[in-house]
Short mmCIF file of C-alpha atoms in Angstrom, two decimals:
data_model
loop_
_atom_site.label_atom_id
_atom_site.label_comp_id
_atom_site.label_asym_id
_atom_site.label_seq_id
_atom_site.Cartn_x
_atom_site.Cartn_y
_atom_site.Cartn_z
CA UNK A 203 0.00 0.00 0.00
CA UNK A 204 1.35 3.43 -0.81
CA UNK A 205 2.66 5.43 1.44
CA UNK A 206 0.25 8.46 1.91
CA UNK A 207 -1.12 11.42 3.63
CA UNK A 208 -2.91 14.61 2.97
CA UNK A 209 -0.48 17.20 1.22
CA UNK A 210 -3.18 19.62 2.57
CA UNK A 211 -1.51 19.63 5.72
CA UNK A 212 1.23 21.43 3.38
CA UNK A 213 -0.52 24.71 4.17
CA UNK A 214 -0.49 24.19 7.87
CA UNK A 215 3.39 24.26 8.69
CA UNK A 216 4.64 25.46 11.74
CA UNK A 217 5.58 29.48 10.71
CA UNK A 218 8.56 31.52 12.50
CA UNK A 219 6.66 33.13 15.01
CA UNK A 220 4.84 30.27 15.98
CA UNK A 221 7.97 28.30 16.24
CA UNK A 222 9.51 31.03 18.41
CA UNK A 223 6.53 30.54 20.30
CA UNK A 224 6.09 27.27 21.42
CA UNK A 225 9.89 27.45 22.12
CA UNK A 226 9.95 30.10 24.23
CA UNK A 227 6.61 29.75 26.44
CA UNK A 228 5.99 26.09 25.87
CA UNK A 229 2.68 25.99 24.17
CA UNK A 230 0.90 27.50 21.05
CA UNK A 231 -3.00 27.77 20.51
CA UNK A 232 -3.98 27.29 16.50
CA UNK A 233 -7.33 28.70 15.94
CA UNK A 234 -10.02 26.98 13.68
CA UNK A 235 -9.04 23.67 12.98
CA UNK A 236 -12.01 21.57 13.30
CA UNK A 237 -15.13 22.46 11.37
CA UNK A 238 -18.82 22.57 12.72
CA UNK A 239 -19.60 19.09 11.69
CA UNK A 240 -16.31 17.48 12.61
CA UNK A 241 -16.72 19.21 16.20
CA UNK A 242 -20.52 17.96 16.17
CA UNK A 243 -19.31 14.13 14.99
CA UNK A 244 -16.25 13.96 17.66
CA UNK A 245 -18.61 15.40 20.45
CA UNK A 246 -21.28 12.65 20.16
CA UNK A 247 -18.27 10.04 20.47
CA UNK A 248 -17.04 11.73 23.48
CA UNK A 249 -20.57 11.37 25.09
CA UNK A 250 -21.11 7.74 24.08
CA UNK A 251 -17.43 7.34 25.98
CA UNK A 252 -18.64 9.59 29.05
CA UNK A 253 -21.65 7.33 28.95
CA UNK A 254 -19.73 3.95 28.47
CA UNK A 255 -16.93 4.46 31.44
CA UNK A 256 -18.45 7.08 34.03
CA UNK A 257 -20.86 3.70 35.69
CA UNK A 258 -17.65 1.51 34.91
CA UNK A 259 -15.40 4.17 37.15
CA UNK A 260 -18.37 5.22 39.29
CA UNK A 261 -18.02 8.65 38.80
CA UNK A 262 -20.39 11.08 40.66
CA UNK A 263 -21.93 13.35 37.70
CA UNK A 264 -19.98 16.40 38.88
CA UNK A 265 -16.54 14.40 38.57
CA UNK A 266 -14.45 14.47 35.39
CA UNK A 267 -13.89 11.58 32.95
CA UNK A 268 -10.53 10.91 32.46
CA UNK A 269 -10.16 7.88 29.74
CA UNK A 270 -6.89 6.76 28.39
CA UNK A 271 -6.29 5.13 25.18
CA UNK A 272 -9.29 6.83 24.04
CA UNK A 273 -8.38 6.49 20.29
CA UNK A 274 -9.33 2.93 19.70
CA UNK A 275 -13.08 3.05 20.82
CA UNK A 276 -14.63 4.72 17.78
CA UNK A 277 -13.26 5.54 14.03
CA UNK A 278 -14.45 9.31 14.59
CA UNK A 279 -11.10 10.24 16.65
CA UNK A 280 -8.73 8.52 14.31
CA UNK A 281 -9.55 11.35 11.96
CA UNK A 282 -7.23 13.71 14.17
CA UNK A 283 -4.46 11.11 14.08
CA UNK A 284 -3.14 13.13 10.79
CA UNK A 285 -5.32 15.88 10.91
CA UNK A 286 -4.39 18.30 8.19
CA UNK A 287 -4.10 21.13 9.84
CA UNK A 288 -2.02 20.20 12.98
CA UNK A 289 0.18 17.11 12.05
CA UNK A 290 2.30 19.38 10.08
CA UNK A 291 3.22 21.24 12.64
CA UNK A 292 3.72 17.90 14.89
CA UNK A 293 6.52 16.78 12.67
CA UNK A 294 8.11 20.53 12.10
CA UNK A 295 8.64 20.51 15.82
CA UNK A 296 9.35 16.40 16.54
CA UNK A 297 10.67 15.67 12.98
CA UNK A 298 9.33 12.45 10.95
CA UNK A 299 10.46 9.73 13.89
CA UNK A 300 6.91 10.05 15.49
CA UNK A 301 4.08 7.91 16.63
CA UNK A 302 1.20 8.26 18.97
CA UNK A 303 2.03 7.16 22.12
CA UNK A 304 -0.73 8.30 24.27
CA UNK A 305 -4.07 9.70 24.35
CA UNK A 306 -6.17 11.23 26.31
CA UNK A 307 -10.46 12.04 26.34
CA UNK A 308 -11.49 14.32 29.25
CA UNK A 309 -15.23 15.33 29.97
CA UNK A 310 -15.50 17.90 32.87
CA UNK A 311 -18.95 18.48 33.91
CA UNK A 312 -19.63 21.45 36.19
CA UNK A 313 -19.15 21.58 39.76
CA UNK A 314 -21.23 21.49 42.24
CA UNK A 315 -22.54 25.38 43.23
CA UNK A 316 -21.38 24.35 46.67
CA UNK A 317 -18.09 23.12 45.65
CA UNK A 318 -15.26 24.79 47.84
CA UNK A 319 -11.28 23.74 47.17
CA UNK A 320 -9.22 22.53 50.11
CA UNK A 321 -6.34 25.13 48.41
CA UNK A 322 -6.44 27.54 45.65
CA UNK A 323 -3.64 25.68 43.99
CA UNK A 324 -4.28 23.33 40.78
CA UNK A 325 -2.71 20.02 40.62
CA UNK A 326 0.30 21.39 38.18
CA UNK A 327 2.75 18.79 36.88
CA UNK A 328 4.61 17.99 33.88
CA UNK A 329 3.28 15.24 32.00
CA UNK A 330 5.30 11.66 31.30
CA UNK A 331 5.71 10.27 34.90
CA UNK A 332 8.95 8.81 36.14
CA UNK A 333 10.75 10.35 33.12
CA UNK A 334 10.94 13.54 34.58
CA UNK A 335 12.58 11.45 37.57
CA UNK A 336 14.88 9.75 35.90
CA UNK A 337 16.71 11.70 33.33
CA UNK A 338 19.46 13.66 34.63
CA UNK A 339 19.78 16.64 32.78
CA UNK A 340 18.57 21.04 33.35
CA UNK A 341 16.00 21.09 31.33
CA UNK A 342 15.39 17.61 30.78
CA UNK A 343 14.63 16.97 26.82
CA UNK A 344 11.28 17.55 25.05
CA UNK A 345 11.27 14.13 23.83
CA UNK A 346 7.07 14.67 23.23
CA UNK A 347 4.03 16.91 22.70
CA UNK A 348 0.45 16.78 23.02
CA UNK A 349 -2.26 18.30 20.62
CA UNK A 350 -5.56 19.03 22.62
CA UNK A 351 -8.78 19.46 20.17
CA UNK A 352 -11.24 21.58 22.05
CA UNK A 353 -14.89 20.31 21.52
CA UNK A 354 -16.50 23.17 23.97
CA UNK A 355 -15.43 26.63 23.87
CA UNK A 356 -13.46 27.67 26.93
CA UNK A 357 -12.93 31.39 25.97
CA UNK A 358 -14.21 32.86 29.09
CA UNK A 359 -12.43 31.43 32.69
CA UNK A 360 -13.52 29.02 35.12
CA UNK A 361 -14.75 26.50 32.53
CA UNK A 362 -12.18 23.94 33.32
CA UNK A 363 -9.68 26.17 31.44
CA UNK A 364 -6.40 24.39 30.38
CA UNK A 365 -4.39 26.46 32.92
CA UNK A 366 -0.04 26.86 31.81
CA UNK A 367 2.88 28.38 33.67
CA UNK A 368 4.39 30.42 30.39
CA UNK A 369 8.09 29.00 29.68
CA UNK A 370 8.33 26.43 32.65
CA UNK A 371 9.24 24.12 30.29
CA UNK A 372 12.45 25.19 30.72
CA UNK A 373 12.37 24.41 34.64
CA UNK A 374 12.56 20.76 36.65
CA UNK A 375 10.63 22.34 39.04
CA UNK A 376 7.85 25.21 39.57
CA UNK A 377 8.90 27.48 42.26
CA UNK A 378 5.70 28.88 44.28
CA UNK A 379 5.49 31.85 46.60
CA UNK A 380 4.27 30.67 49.75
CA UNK A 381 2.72 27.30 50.76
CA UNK A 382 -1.27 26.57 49.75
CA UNK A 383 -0.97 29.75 47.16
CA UNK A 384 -1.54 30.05 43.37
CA UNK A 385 1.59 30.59 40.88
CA UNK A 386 1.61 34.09 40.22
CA UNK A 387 2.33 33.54 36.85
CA UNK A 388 -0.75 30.50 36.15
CA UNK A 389 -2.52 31.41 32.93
CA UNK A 390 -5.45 30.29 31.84
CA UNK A 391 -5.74 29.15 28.25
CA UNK A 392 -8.77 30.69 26.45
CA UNK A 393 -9.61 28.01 23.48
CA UNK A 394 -13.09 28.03 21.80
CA UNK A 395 -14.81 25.11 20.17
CA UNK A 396 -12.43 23.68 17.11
CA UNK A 397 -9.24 25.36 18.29
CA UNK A 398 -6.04 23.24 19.19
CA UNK A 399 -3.43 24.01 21.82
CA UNK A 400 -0.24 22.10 21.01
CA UNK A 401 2.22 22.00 24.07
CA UNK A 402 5.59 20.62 25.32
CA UNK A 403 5.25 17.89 27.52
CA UNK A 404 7.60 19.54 30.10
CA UNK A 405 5.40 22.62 30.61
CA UNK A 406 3.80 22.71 33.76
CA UNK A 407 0.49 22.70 33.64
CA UNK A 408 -2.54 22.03 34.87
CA UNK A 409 -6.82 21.86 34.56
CA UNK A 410 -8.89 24.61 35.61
CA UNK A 411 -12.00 24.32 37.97
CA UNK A 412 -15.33 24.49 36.12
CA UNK A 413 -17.76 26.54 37.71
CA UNK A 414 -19.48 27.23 34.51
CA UNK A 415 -23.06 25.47 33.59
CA UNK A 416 -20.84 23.95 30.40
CA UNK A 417 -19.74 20.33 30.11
CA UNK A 418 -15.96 20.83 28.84
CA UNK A 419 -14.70 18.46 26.36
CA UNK A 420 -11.22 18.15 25.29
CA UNK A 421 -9.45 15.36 23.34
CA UNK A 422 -5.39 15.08 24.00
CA UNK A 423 -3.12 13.60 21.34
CA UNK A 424 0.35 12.61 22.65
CA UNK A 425 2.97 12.29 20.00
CA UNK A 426 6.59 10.99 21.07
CA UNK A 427 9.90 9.37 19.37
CA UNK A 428 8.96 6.22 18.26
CA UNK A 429 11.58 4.99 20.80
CA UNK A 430 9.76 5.67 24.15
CA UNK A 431 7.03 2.95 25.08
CA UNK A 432 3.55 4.12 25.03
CA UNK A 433 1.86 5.49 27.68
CA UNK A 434 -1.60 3.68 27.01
CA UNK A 435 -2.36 -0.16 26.08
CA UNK A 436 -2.40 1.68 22.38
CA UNK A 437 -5.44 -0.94 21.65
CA UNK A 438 -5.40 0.01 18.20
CA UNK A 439 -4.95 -3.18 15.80
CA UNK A 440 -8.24 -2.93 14.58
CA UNK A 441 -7.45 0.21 12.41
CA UNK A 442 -4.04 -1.50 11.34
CA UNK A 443 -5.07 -3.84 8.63
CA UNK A 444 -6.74 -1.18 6.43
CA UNK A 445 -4.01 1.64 7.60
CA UNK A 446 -1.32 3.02 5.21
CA UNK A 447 2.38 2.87 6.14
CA UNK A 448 2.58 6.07 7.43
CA UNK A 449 -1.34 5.50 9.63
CA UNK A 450 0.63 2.39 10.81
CA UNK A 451 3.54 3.94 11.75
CA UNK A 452 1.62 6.64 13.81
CA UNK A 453 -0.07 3.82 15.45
CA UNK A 454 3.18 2.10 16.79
CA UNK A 455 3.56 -0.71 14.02
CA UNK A 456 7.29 -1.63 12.97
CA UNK A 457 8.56 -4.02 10.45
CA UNK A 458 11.33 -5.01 12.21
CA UNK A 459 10.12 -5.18 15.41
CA UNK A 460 12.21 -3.26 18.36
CA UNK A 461 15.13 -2.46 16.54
CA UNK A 462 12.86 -0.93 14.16
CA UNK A 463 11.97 1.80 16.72
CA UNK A 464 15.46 2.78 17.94
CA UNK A 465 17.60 2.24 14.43
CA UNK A 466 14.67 2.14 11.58
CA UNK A 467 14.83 1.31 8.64
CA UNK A 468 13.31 3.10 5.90
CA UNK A 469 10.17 0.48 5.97
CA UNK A 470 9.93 1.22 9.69
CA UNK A 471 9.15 4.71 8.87
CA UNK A 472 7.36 5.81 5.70
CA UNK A 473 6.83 8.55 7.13
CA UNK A 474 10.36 9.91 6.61
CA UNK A 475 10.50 9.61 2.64
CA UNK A 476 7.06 11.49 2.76
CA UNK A 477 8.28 14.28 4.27
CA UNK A 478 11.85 14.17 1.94
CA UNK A 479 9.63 14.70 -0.63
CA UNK A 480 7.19 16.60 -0.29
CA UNK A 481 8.91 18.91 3.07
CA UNK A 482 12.78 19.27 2.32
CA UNK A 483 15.37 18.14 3.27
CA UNK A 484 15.78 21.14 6.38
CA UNK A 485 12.46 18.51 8.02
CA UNK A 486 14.36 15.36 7.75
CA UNK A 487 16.82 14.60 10.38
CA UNK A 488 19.77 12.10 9.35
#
């Protein structure tokens, strides 16, 4: 099968300032990337998950869903896999040795009007567990990002905003004033329905508290080197047998098995000729 993906996503590069962006303050927010319909299509598949695992985690309405390894449960979210209009963008920051290694649905329904916060401090941390533990290195490498597609609009605050710490990516640790008190410098990110926020797994961040009358919806995308193991199960083999090379790759697949992920070969990863060709050579590293 031929190794293929939308040369749309051509139009959608990562520019200078948005580079300079994301490097400097961690993060980036791309406006408009998901039409009405696609918005309307993904949001029914994030309530038939809410509906599916809230009973199975007995979760109180008022408590978020938090569901790994979303991906796999319904053919509407692989559509963001390679989604024109952000995957560029993924590889002009990673480069072409990608793949999904994570992803993540969460539904946060409002809280209760009653609702009162043991401290006024989120629950900020960097995201990929121990390997912020046991890399030795000031500031430890980027190594992954995560694309979150915004299916409600969170423009105004206190809708379980996406909250960052502007360039803390660039810090092991988040320095706070005084014990029990906010980060002076906690921002909340103002995304509206269809807009993506792309950001560097070492930026601290956290979610916001929603105190809105708005169910927010968010779908994360975690793409890494193909060389560190997935965060979820990855239960994705039922989209591999009708998947291109470069789908498969995304999804974890590799010809020659583990050394395929940490010295490929040029079957292990289609996706690198694709972007030779139709990128330059300044995308494709050795």
């Amino acid at each position: 099968m031929l190794a293929t993906m939308d040369t749309a996503c051509l139009k959608h590069r990562l520019t200078d300032d948005e580079r300079r962006h994301f490097d400097e303050r961690g993060y980036l927010i791309v406006r408009n990337v998901l039409p009405p319909d696609l918005i309307a299509e993904l949001t029914e598949a994030a309530d038939r998950l809410d509906a599916e695992f809230r009973p199975t985690y007995e979760l109180k309405p008022s408590q978020p869903l938090n569901r790994l390894d979303f991906i796999g449960f319904d053919p509407a979210f692989l559509k963001l896999l390679e989604w024109p209009k952000t995957i560029a963008r993924v590889i002009d920051i990673l480069g072409w040795h990608i793949q999904l290694y994570h992803s993540h649905a969460i539904v946060t329904p409002p809280m209760p009007a009653d609702y009162v916060p043991s401290s006024p401090r989120l629950g900020w941390h960097q995201d990929s567990g121990r390997l912020n533990i046991d890399i030795e290195s000031e500031p430890r490498p980027r190594i992954s990002l995560k694309v979150g597609f915004f299916l409600t609009s969170t423009l105004e605050p206190n809708r379980g905003n996406f909250h960052v710490v502007p360039g803390s990516h660039l810090s092991n640790a988040l320095e706070f004033p005084q014990e029990g008190e906010e980060h002076p410098d906690a921002t909340p990110i103002l995304a509206d329905a269809g807009d993506a926020v792309f950001f560097d797994r070492r930026l601290w961040h956290a979610a916001g508290r929603n105190r809105s009358d708005v169910t927010r919806k968010v779908l994360f995308y975690g793409y890494s080197y193909r060389w560190l193991r997935p965060r979820d199960n990855m239960t994705v083999d039922h989209y591999l047998e009708d998947a291109d090379p470069i789908r498969r790759q995304l999804l974890g697949a590799s010809p020659n098995g583990g050394f395929g992920y940490t010295s490929p070969a040029d079957e292990d990863v289609p996706l690198k000729a694709w972007v030779h060709e139709h990128m330059g050579e300044e995308a494709v590293v050795a």
